[in-house]
Structures are given as structure tokens and as C-alpha cells.
Backbone as a ProteinNet text record, in pm:
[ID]
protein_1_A
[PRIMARY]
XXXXXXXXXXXXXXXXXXXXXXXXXXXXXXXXXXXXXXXXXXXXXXXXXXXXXXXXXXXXXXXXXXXXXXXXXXXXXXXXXXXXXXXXXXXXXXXXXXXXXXXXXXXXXXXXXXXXXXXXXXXXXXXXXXXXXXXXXXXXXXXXXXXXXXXXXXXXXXXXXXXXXXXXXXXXXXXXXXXXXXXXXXXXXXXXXXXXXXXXXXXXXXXXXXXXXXXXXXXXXXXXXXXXXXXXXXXXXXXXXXXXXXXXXXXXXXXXXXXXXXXXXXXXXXXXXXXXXXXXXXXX
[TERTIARY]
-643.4	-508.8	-412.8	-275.3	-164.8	-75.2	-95.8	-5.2	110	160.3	368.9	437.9	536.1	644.8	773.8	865.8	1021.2	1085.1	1253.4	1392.8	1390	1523.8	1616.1	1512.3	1497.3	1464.5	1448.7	1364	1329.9	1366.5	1331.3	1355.6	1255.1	1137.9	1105.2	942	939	841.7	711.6	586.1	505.2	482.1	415.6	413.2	310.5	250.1	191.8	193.3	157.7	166.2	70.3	119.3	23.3	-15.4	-82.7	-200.6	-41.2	20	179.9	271.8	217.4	305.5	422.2	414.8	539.2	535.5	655.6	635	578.7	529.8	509.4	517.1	601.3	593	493.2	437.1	343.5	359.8	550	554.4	502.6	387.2	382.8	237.9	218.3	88.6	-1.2	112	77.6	207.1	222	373.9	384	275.5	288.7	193.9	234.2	105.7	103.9	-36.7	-34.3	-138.5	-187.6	-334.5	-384.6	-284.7	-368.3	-411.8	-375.4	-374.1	-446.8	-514.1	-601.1	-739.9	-793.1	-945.2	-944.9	-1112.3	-1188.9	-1176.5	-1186.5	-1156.2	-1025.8	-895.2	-787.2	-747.5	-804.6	-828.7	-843.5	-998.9	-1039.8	-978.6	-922.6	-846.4	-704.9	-655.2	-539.1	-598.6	-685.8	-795.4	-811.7	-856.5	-847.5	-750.8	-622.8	-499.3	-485	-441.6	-355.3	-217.5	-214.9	-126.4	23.4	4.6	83.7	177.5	81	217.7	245	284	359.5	503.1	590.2	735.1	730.9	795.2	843.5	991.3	969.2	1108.1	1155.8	1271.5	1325.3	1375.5	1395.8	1325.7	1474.4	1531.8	1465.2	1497.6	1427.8	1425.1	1383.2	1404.3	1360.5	1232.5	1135.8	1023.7	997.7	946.8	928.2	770.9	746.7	650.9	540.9	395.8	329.3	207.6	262.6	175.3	310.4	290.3	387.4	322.7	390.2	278.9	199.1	183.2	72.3	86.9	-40.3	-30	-56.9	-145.9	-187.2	-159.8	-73.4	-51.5	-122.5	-258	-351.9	-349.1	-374.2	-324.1	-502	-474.6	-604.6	-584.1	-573.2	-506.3	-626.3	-596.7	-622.2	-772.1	-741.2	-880.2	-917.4	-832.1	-875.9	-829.7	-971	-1006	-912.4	-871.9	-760.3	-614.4	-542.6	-467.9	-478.1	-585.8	-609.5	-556	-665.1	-643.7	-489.3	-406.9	-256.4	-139.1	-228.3	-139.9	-182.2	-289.7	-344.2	-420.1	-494.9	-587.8	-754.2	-817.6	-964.7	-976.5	-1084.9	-1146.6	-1184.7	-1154.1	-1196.7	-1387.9	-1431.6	-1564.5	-1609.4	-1449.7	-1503.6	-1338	-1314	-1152.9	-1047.8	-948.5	-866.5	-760.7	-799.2	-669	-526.2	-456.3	-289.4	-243.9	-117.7	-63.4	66.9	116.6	253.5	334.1	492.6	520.1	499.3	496.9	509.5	637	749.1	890.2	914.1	805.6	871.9	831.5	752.1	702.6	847.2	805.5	971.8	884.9	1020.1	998.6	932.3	872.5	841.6	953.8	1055.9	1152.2	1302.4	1266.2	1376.6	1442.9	1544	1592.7	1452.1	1462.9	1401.3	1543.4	1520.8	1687.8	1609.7	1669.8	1654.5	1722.5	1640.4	1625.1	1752.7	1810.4	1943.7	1855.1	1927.9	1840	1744.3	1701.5	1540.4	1629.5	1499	1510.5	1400.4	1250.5	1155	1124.9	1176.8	1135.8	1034.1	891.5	826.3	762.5	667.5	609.9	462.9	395	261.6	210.4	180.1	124.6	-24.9	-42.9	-148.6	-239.4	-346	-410.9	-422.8	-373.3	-379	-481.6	-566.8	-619.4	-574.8	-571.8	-552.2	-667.3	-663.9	-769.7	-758.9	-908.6	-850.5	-1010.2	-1118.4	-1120.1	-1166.2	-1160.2	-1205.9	-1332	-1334.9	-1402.1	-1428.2	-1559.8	-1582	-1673	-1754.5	-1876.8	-1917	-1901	-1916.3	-1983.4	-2060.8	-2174.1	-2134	-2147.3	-2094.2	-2112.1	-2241.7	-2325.6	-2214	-2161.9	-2093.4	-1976.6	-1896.3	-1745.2	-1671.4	-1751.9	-1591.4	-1563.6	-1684.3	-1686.7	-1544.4	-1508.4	-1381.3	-1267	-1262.7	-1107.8	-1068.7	-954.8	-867.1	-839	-827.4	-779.8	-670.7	-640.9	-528.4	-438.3	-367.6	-199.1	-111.9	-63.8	6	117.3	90.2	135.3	230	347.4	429.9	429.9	334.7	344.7	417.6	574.2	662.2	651.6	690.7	637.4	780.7	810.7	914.1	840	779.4	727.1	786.7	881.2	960.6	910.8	935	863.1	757	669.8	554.9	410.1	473.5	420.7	519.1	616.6	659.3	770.1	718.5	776.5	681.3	546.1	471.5	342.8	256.3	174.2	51	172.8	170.6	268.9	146.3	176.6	272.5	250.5	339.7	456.5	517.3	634.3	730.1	642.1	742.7	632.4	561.8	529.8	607.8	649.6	703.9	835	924.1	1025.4	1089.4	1214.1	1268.5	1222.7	1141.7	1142.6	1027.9	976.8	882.7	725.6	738.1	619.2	588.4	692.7	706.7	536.6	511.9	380.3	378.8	333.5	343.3	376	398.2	470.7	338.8	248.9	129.4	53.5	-37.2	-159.8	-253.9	-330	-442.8	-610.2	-606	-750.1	-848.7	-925.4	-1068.4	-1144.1	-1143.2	-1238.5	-1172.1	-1045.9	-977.3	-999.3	-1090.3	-1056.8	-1226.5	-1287.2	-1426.3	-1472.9	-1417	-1443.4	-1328.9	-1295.9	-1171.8	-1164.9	-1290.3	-1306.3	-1303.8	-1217.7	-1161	-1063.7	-945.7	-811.2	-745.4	-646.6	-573.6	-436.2	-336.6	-269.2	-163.2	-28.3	47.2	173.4	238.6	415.1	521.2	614	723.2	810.8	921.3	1057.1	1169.1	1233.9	1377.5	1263.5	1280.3	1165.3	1059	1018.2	919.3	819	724.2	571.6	525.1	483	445.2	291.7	258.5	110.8	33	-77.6	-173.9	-275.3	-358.9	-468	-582.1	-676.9	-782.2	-849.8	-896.5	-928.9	-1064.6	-1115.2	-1266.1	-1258.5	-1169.5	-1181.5	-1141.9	-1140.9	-1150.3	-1258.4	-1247.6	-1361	-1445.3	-1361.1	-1405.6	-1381.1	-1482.2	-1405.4	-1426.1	-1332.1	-1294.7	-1413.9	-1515.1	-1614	-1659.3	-1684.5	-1665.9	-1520.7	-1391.5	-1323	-1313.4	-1355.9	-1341	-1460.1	-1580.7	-1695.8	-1639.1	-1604.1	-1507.8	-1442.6	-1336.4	-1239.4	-1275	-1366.3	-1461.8	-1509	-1549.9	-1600.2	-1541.1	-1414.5	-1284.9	-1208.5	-1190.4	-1117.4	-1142.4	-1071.8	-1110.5	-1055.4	-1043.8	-952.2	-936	-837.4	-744.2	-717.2	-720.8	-682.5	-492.1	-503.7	-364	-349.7	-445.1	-412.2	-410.4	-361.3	-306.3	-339.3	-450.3	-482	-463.4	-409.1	-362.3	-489.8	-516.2	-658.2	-615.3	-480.1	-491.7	-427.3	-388.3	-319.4	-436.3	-332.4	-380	-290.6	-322.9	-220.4	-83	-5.8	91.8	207	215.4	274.4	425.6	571	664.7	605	507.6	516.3	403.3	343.2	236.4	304.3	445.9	470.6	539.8	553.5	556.3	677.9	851.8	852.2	824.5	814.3	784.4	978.4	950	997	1006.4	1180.8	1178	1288.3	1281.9	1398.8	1503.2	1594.6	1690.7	1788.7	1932.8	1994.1	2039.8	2007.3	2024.4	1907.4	1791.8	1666.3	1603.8	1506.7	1398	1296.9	1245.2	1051.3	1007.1	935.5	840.1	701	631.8	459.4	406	239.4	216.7	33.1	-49.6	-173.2	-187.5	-308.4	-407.3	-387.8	-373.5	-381	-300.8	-250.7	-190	-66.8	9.9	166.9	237.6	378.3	450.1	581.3	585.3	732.2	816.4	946.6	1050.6	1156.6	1173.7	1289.3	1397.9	1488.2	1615.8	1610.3	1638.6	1662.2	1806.2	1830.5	1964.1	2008.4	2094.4	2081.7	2161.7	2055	2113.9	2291.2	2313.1	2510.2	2566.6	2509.2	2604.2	2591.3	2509	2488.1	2572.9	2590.4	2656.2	2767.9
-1302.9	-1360.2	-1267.1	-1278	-1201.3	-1318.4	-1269.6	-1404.1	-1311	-1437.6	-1316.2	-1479.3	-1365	-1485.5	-1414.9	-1529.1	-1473.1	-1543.1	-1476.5	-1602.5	-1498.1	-1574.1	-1497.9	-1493.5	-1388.9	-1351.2	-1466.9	-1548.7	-1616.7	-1766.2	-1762.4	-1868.3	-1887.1	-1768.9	-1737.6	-1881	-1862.3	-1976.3	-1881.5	-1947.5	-1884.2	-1937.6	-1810.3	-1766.1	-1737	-1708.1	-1640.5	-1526.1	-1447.7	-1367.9	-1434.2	-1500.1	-1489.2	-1430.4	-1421.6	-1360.8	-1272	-1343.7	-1238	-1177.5	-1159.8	-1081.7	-1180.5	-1310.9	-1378.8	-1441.7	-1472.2	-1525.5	-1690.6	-1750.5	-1889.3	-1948.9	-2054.5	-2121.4	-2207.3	-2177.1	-2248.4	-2368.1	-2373.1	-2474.1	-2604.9	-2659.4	-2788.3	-2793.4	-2675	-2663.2	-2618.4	-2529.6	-2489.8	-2432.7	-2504.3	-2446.6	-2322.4	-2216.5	-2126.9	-1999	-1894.1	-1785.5	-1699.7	-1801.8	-1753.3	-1781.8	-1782.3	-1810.2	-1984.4	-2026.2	-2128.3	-2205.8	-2077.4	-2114.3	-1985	-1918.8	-1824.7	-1807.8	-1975.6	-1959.8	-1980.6	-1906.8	-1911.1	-2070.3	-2170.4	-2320.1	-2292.5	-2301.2	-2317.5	-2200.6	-2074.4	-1979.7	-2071.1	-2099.4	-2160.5	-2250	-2340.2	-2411.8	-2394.3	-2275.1	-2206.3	-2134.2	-2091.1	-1978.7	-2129.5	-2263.4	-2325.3	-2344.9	-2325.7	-2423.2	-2399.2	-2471.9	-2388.5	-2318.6	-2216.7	-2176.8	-2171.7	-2200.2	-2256.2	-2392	-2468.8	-2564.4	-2561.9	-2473.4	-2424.9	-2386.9	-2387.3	-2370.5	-2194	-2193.9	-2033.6	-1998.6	-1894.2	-1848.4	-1742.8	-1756.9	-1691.7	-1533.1	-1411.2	-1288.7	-1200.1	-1140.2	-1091.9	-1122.2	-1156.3	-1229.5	-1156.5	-1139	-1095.3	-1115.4	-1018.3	-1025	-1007.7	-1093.3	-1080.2	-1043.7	-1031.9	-977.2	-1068.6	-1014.4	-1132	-1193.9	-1188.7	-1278.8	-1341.6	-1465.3	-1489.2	-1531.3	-1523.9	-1578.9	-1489.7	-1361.8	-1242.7	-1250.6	-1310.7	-1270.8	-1189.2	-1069.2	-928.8	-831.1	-749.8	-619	-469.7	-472.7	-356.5	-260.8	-94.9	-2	81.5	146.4	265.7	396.1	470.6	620	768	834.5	921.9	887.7	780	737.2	823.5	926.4	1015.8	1140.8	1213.7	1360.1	1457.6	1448.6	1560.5	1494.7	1396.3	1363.5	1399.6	1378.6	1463.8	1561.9	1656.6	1811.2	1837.8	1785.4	1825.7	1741.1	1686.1	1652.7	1713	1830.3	1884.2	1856.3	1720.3	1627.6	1620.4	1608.6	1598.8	1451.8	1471.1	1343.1	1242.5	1106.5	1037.3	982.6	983.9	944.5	797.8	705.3	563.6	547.7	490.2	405.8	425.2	506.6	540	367.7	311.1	155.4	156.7	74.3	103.6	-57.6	-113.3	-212.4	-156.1	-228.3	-261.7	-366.9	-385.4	-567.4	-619.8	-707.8	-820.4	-847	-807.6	-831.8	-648.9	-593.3	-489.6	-510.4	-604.1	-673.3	-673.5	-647.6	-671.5	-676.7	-662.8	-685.3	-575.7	-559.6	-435.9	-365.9	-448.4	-363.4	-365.3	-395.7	-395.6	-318.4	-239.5	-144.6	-93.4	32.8	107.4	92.4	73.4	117.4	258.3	308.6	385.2	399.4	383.5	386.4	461	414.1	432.9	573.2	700.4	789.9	822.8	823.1	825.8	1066.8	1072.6	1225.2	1262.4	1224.9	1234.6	1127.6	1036.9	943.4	934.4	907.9	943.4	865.3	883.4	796.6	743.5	658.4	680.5	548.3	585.2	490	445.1	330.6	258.8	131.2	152.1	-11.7	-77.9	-214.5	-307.7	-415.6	-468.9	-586.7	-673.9	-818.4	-934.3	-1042.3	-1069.8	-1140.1	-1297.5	-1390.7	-1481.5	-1621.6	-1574.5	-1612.3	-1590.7	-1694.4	-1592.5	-1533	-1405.6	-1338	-1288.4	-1345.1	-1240.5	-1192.6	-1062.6	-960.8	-1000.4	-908	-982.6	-878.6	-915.5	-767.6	-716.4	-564.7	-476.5	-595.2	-575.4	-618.5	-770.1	-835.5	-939.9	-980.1	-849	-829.4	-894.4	-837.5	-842.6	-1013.7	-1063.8	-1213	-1288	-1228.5	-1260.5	-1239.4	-1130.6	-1029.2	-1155.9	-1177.5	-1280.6	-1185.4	-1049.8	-977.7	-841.5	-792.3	-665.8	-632.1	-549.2	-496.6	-391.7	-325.9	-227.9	-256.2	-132.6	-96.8	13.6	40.8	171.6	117.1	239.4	255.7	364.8	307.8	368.8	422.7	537	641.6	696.4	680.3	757.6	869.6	979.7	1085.8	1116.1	1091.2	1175	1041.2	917.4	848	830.1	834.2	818	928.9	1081.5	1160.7	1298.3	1236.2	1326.7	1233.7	1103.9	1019.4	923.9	1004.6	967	925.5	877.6	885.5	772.5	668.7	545.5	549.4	532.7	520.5	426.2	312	184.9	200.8	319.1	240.2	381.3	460.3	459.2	401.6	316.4	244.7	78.5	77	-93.8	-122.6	-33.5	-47.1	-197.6	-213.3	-307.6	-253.2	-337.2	-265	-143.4	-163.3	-30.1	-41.9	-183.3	-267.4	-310	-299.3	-288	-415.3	-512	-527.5	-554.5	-573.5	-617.7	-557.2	-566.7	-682.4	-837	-747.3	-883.7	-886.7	-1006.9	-1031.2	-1045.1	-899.6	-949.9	-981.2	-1096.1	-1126.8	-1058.3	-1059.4	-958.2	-962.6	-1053.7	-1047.7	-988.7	-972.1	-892.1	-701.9	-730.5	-524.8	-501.4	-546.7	-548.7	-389.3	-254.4	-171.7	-141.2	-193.1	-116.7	51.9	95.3	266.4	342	249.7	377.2	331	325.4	271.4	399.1	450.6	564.5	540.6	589.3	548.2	725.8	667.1	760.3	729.6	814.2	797.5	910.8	898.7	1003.6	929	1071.3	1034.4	1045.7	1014.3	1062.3	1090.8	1194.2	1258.5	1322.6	1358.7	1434.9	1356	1350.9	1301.4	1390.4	1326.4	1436.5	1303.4	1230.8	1157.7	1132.3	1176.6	1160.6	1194.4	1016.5	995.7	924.8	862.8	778	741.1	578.8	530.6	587	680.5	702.6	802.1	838	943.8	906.6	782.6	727.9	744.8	777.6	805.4	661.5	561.6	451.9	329.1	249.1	184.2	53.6	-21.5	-169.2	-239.9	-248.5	-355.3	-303.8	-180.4	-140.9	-135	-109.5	-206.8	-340.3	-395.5	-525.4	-572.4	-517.6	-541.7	-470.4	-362.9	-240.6	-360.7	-400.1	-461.9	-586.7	-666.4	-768.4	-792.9	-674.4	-645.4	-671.3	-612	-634.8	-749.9	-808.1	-914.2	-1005.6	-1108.5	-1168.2	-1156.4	-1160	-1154.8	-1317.7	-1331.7	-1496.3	-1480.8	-1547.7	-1586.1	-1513.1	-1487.4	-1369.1	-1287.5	-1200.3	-1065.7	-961	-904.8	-763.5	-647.4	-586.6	-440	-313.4	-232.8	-96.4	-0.9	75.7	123.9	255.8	335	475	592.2	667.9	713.5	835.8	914	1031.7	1106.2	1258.4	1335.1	1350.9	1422.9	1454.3	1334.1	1335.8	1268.7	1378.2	1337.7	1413.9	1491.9	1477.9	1562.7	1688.4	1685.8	1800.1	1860.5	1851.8	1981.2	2045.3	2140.2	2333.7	2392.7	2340.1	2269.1	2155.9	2031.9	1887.5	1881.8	1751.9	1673.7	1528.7	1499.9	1406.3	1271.8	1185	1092.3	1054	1063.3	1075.2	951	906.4	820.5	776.8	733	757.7	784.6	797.7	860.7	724.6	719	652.8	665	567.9	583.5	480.1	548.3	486.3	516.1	411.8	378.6	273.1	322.5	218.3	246.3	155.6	155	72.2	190	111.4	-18	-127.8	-265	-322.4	-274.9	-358.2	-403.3	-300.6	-308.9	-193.8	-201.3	-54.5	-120.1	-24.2	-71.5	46.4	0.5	119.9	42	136.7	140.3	198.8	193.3	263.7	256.9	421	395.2	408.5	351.3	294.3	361.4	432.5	428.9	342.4	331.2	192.7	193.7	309.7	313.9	275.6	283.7	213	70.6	-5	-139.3	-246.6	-165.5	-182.1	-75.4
933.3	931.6	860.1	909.3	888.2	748.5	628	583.4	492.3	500.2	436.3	385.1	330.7	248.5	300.9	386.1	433.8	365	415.9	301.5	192.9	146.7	42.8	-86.6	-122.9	-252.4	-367.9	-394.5	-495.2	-374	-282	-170.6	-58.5	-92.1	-13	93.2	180.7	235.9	283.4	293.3	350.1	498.6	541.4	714.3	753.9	863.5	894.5	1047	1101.2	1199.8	1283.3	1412.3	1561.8	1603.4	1737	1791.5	1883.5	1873.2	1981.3	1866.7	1777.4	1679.5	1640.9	1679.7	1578.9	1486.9	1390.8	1285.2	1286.9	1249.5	1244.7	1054.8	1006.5	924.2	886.6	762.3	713.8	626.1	608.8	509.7	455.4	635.9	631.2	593.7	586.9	527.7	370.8	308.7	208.7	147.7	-10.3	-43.9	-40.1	-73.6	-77	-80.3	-61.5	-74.3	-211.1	-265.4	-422.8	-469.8	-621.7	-644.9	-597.4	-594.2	-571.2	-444	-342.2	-173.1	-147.7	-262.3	-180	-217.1	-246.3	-202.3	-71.2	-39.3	33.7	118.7	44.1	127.5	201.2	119	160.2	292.7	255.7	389.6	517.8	464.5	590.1	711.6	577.9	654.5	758	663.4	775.5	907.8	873	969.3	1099.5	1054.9	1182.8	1298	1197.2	1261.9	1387.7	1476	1609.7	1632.3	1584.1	1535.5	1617.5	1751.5	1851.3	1819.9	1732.4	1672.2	1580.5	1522.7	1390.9	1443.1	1340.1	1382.1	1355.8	1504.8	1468	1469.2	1340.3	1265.7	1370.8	1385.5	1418.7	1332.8	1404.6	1305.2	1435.3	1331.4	1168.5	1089.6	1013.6	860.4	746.4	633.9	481.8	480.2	454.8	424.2	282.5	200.3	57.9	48.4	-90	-129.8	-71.8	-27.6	18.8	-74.2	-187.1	-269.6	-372.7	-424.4	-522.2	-663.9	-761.1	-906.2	-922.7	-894.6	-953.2	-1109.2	-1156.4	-1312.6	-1322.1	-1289.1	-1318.9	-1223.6	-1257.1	-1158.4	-1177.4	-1150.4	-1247.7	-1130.7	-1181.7	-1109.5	-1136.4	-1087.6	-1041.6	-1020.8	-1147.6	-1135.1	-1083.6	-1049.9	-948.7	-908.8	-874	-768.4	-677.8	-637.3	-477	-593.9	-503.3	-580.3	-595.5	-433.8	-414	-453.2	-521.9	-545.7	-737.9	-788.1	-912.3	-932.4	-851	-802.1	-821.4	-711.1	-716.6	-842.9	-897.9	-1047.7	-1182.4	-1149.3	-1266.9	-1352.5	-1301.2	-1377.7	-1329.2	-1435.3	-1393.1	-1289.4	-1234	-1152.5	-1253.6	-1320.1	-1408.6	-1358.5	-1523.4	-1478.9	-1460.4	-1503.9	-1474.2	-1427.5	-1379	-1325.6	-1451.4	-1444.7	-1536.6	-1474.3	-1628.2	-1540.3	-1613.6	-1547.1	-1622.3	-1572.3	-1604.4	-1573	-1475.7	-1391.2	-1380.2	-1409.6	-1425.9	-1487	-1350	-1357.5	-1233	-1204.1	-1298	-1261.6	-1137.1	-1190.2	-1086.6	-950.1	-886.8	-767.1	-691.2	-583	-435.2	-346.9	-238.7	-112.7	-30.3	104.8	129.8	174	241.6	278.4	171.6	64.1	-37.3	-53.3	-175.9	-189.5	-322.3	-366.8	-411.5	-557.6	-661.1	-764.9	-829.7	-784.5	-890.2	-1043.8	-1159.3	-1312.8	-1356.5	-1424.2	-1526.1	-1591.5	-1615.7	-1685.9	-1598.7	-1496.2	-1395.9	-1362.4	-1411	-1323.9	-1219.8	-1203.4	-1128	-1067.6	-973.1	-939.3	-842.3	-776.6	-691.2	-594.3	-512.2	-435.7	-447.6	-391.2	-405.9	-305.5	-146.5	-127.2	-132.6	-126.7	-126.4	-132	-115	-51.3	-188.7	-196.7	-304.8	-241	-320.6	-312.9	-406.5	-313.9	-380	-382.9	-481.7	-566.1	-511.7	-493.7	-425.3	-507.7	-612.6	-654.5	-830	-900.7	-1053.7	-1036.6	-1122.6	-1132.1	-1253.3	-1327.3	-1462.9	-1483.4	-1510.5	-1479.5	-1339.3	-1247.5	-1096.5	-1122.8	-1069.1	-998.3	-858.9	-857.8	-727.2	-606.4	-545.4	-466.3	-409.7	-518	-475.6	-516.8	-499.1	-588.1	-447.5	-317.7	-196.1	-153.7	-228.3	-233.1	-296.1	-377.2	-473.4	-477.1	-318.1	-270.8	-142.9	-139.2	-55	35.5	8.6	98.2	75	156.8	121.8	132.5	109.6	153.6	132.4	145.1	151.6	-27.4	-71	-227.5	-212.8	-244.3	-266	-451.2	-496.9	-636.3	-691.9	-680	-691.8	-839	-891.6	-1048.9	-1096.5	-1215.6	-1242.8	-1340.6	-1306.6	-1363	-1502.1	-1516.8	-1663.3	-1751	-1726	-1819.3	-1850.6	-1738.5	-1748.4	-1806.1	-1796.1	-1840.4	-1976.9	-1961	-2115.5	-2179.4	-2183.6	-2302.8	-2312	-2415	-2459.5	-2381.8	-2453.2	-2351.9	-2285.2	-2245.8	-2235.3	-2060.3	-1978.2	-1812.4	-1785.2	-1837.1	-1823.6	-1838	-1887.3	-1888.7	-1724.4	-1680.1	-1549	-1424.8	-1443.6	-1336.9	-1310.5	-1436.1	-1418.3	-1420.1	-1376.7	-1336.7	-1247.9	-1232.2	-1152.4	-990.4	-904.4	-744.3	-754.1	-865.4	-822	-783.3	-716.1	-665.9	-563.4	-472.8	-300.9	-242.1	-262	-177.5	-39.6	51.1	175	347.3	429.4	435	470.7	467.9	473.6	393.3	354	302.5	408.8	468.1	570.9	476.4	551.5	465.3	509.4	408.1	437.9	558	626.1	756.9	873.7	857.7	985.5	906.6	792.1	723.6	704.6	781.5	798	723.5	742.6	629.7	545	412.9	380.4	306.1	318.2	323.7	420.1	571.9	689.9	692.1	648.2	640.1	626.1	783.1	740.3	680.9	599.4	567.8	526.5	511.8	550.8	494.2	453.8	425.9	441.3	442.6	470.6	408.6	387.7	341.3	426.9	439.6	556.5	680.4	721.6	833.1	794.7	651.2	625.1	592.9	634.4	619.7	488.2	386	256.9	253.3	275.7	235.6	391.2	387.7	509.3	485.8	438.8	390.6	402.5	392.4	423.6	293.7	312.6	186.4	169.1	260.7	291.4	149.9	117.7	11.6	-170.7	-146.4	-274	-366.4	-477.6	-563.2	-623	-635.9	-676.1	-595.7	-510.5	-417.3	-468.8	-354.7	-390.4	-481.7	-410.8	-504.2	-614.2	-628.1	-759.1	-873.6	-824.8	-893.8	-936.6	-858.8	-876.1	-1022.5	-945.7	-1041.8	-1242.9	-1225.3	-1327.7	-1372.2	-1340.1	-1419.5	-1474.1	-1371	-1427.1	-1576.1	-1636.8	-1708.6	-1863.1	-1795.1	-1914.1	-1948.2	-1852.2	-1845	-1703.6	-1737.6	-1634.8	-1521.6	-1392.1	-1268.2	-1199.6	-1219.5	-1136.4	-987.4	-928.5	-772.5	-808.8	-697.5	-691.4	-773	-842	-932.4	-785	-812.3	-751.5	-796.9	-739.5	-812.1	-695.1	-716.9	-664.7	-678.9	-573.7	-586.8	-634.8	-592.4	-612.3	-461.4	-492	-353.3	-332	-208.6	-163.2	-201.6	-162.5	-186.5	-153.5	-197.9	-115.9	-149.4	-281.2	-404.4	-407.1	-480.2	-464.8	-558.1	-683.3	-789.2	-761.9	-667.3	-606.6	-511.8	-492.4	-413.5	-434.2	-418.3	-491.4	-414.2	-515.3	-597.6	-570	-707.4	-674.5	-598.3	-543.3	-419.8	-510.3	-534.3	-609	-531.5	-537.7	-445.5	-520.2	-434.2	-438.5	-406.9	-467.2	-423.5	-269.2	-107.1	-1.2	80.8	36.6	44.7	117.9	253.5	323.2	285.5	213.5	247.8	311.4	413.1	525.1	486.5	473.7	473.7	508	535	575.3	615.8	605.6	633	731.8	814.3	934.7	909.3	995.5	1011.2	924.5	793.8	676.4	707.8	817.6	849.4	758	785	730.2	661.5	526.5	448.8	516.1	469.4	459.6	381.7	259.5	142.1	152.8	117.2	65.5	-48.5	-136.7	-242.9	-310.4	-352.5	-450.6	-589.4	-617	-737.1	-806.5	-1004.2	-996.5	-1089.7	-1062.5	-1130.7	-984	-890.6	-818	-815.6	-885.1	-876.1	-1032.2	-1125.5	-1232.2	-1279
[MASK]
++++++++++++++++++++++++++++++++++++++++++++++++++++++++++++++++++++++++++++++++++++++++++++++++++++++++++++++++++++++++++++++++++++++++++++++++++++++++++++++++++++++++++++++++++++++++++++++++++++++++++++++++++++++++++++++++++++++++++++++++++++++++++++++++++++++++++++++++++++++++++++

């Protein structure tokens, strides 16, 4: 299943995608798409419906983020080898983890603001899983038991904060908008492997990321099982696995965005964002 949240920004209803690519409303079924509509039961039960009598929205419409209520936004830094490689960093020997706020969560097709003071602002796409039931010391073997499913991440980076003002990641990953999820939540049984997922982004016209999750150093159920460990994971946490190469800050010179600037991405089956980015003196 294809599931999404449309409508104005903090208005938003849950949906889902048909077998004809249209939108259909779920309102009469579930208030919403969030931890507490993404067990395994409550799946099920949408997974029966006929989805033919559901009301369909008329489009185009605002696509909001497709999870709502994420208490945890946990990130996964240079998960892919060659994305190391081109930031000057070793391959980590266990999951290097970081946070993002949850206020920096948007839409997929939102604006991008760019940061008051921002000089490196960058890109980074990638596959997020969403969490669908608790999980604490899960063992590998039965981590994918506990994933609701996946979605498309632009882990948007403001480089100057994040690596030479100090040395604490958080604070240029959690920006306002620098959390892009969606535009779907596909559940796990339509991503039967999520280690062949090609995935890709460009800016304006230039394609700078073209990648495959096959090259992840640490994959999903072993995150899942990893973070287990630490803390606990809730129905709708949101974890970011890690990009591929071809980041603005690995290219020679780095490639930084700009106020006016497109990014287009998007993974095999997940669906595709595209941003505008904003800067934010023109907004105040």
C-alpha cells in the first residue's frame, strides 16, 4: 500500500494511492497516518478495503509529510562506503547515529528555507524507514517484523554548522524544512528487498546522486536491531539510513544550493520529491 497525508499544512487527512494511481481518502477510516494507525492489525485492515469506495480527492493537492506525530527522527551517517570516501571520513565500525528535530519534518514537495547565516547548504537523498511497532533489543533475524514500512528522505545538511561549529551534527541537520519525508509511506510488503532500491537526485538539471541501497554498509534490520539496543523505538519513529555519493560537499569544487535552486529525488518504488529552495530573508 501507497499511504500519504494531503491539505494545507497542519490540516492535513490521510489517503491512500489506488491500483490507477489515484488519490483515495481515508478519513472514514482512520484519523490518521501515525503511530497509532501503523500496526500490523490496523495495516491489515486498510490492506482489505475496496478501495473503489473510498472518496477520491481530487489532485492536485498538497502532499504533506507521510507520517504525522514522529517522536524520533534518528539519522544514519555515512552508511555507504563511497559516500565516506568523498567526505573524507573513515567507514564507521558500528552505525555512526545523530538526531534530526521533528519540527524540521515537511512536505515532499515543500519549499527548502534556506538558514539565516546558512553558507553550505546541501543535499542527501535517502531511504527512511518508519517504525510501526515497539521495539526494544530486537534481534536482527526479527527486526523487519517492527518496520511499517518506507519512504523517501531528503536529509537536507547545512555543512558549515554541522562540521565547523563544533562538533555536534545536530545542529545543521535540524533545521526548519530540512526533513522533506514522502511523498508516501509504502509498506513493507510492496519493498519485498529494500537492499535493491535505486535511487537518485539532481539539482536544476544536474543529476549529482546515483545510487543503490545495495551498497549500504549497515542495513535496515540491522539498524533497527542497533538502535534497539539504545533506546527504545515507538510506532512512527523515522530513521534515515544514510545516502550515496554525490553529496554537494564531494564535488571538486563542493556544489552548494542556492536561493532559486530545484531538487529532484527520488527512490525505486518510494515516489519522487522536488523542492524549491527559498531563502529565508526573503520570507522575513
Amino acid at each position: 500500500m501507497k499511504l500519504l497525508r494531503y491539505g494545507p499544512f497542519g490540516q492535513e487527512k490521510p489517503g491512500i494511492i489506488d491500483s490507477d494511481g489515484k488519490l483515495r481518502c481515508l478519513s472514514g477510516v482512520i484519523s490518521d497516518i501515525n503511530g497509532k494507525t501503523l500496526s500490523a492489525e490496523t495495516l491489515n485492515i486498510i490492506n482489505q478495503l475496496d478501495l473503489g469506495t473510498l472518496p477520491l480527492i481530487e489532485e492536485p493537492v498538497r502532499i504533506g509529510s507521510c507520517v504525522n506525530g514522529v517522536g524520533k527522527f534518528i539519522c544514519i551517517g555515512l552508511n555507504y562506503a563511497d559516500h565516506a570516501a568523498e567526505s573524507g571520513m573513515a567507514i564507521p565500525n558500528e552505525p555512526e547515529v545523530f538526531s534530526k528535530a521533528t519540527s524540521a519534518i515537511s512536505g515532499p514537495n515543500d519549499n527548502i528555507i534556506k538558514p539565516k547565516n546558512s553558507k553550505k547548504l546541501d543535499w542527501e537523498v535517502e531511504l527512511a524507514i518508519v517504525i510501526g511497532e515497539h521495539a526494544s533489543y530486537v534481534d536482527v533475524e526479527n527486526a523487519y517484523d517492527y518496520i511499517a514500512g518506507y519512504c523517501v528522505c531528503n536529509d537536507v545538511s547545512e555543512r558549515n554548522f554541522q562540521l565547523e561549529r563544533g562538533s555536534q551534527w545536530d545542529k545543521g541537520k535540524g533545521c526548519d524544512t530540512f526533513g522533506p519525508l514522502g511523498p508516501w509511506l509504502v509498506t513493507k510488503d510492496e519493498i519485498p528487498d529494500p537492499l535493491n532500491l535505486n535511487m537518485w537526485l539532481k539539482v536544476n538539471d544536474t543529476q549529482y546522486q546515483n545510487g543503490n541501497t545495495k551498497t549500504m554498509v549497515f542495513d535496515p534490520a540491522f539498524i533497527v536491531s542497533y538502535l534497539s539496543q539504545f533506546m527504545s523505538l515507538q510506532p512512527g519513529d523515522v530513521i534515515s539510513t544514510g545516502t550515496p555519493p554525490g553529496v554537494g560537499l564531494g564535488q571538486t569544487p563542493p556544489v552548494y544550493l542556492k536561493d532559486g535552486d530545484t531538487v529532484t529525488l527520488g527512490i525505486e518504488g518510494l515516489g519522487v520529491q522536488q523542492q524549491l529552495v527559498v531563502d529565508y530573508k526573503k520570507l522575513h
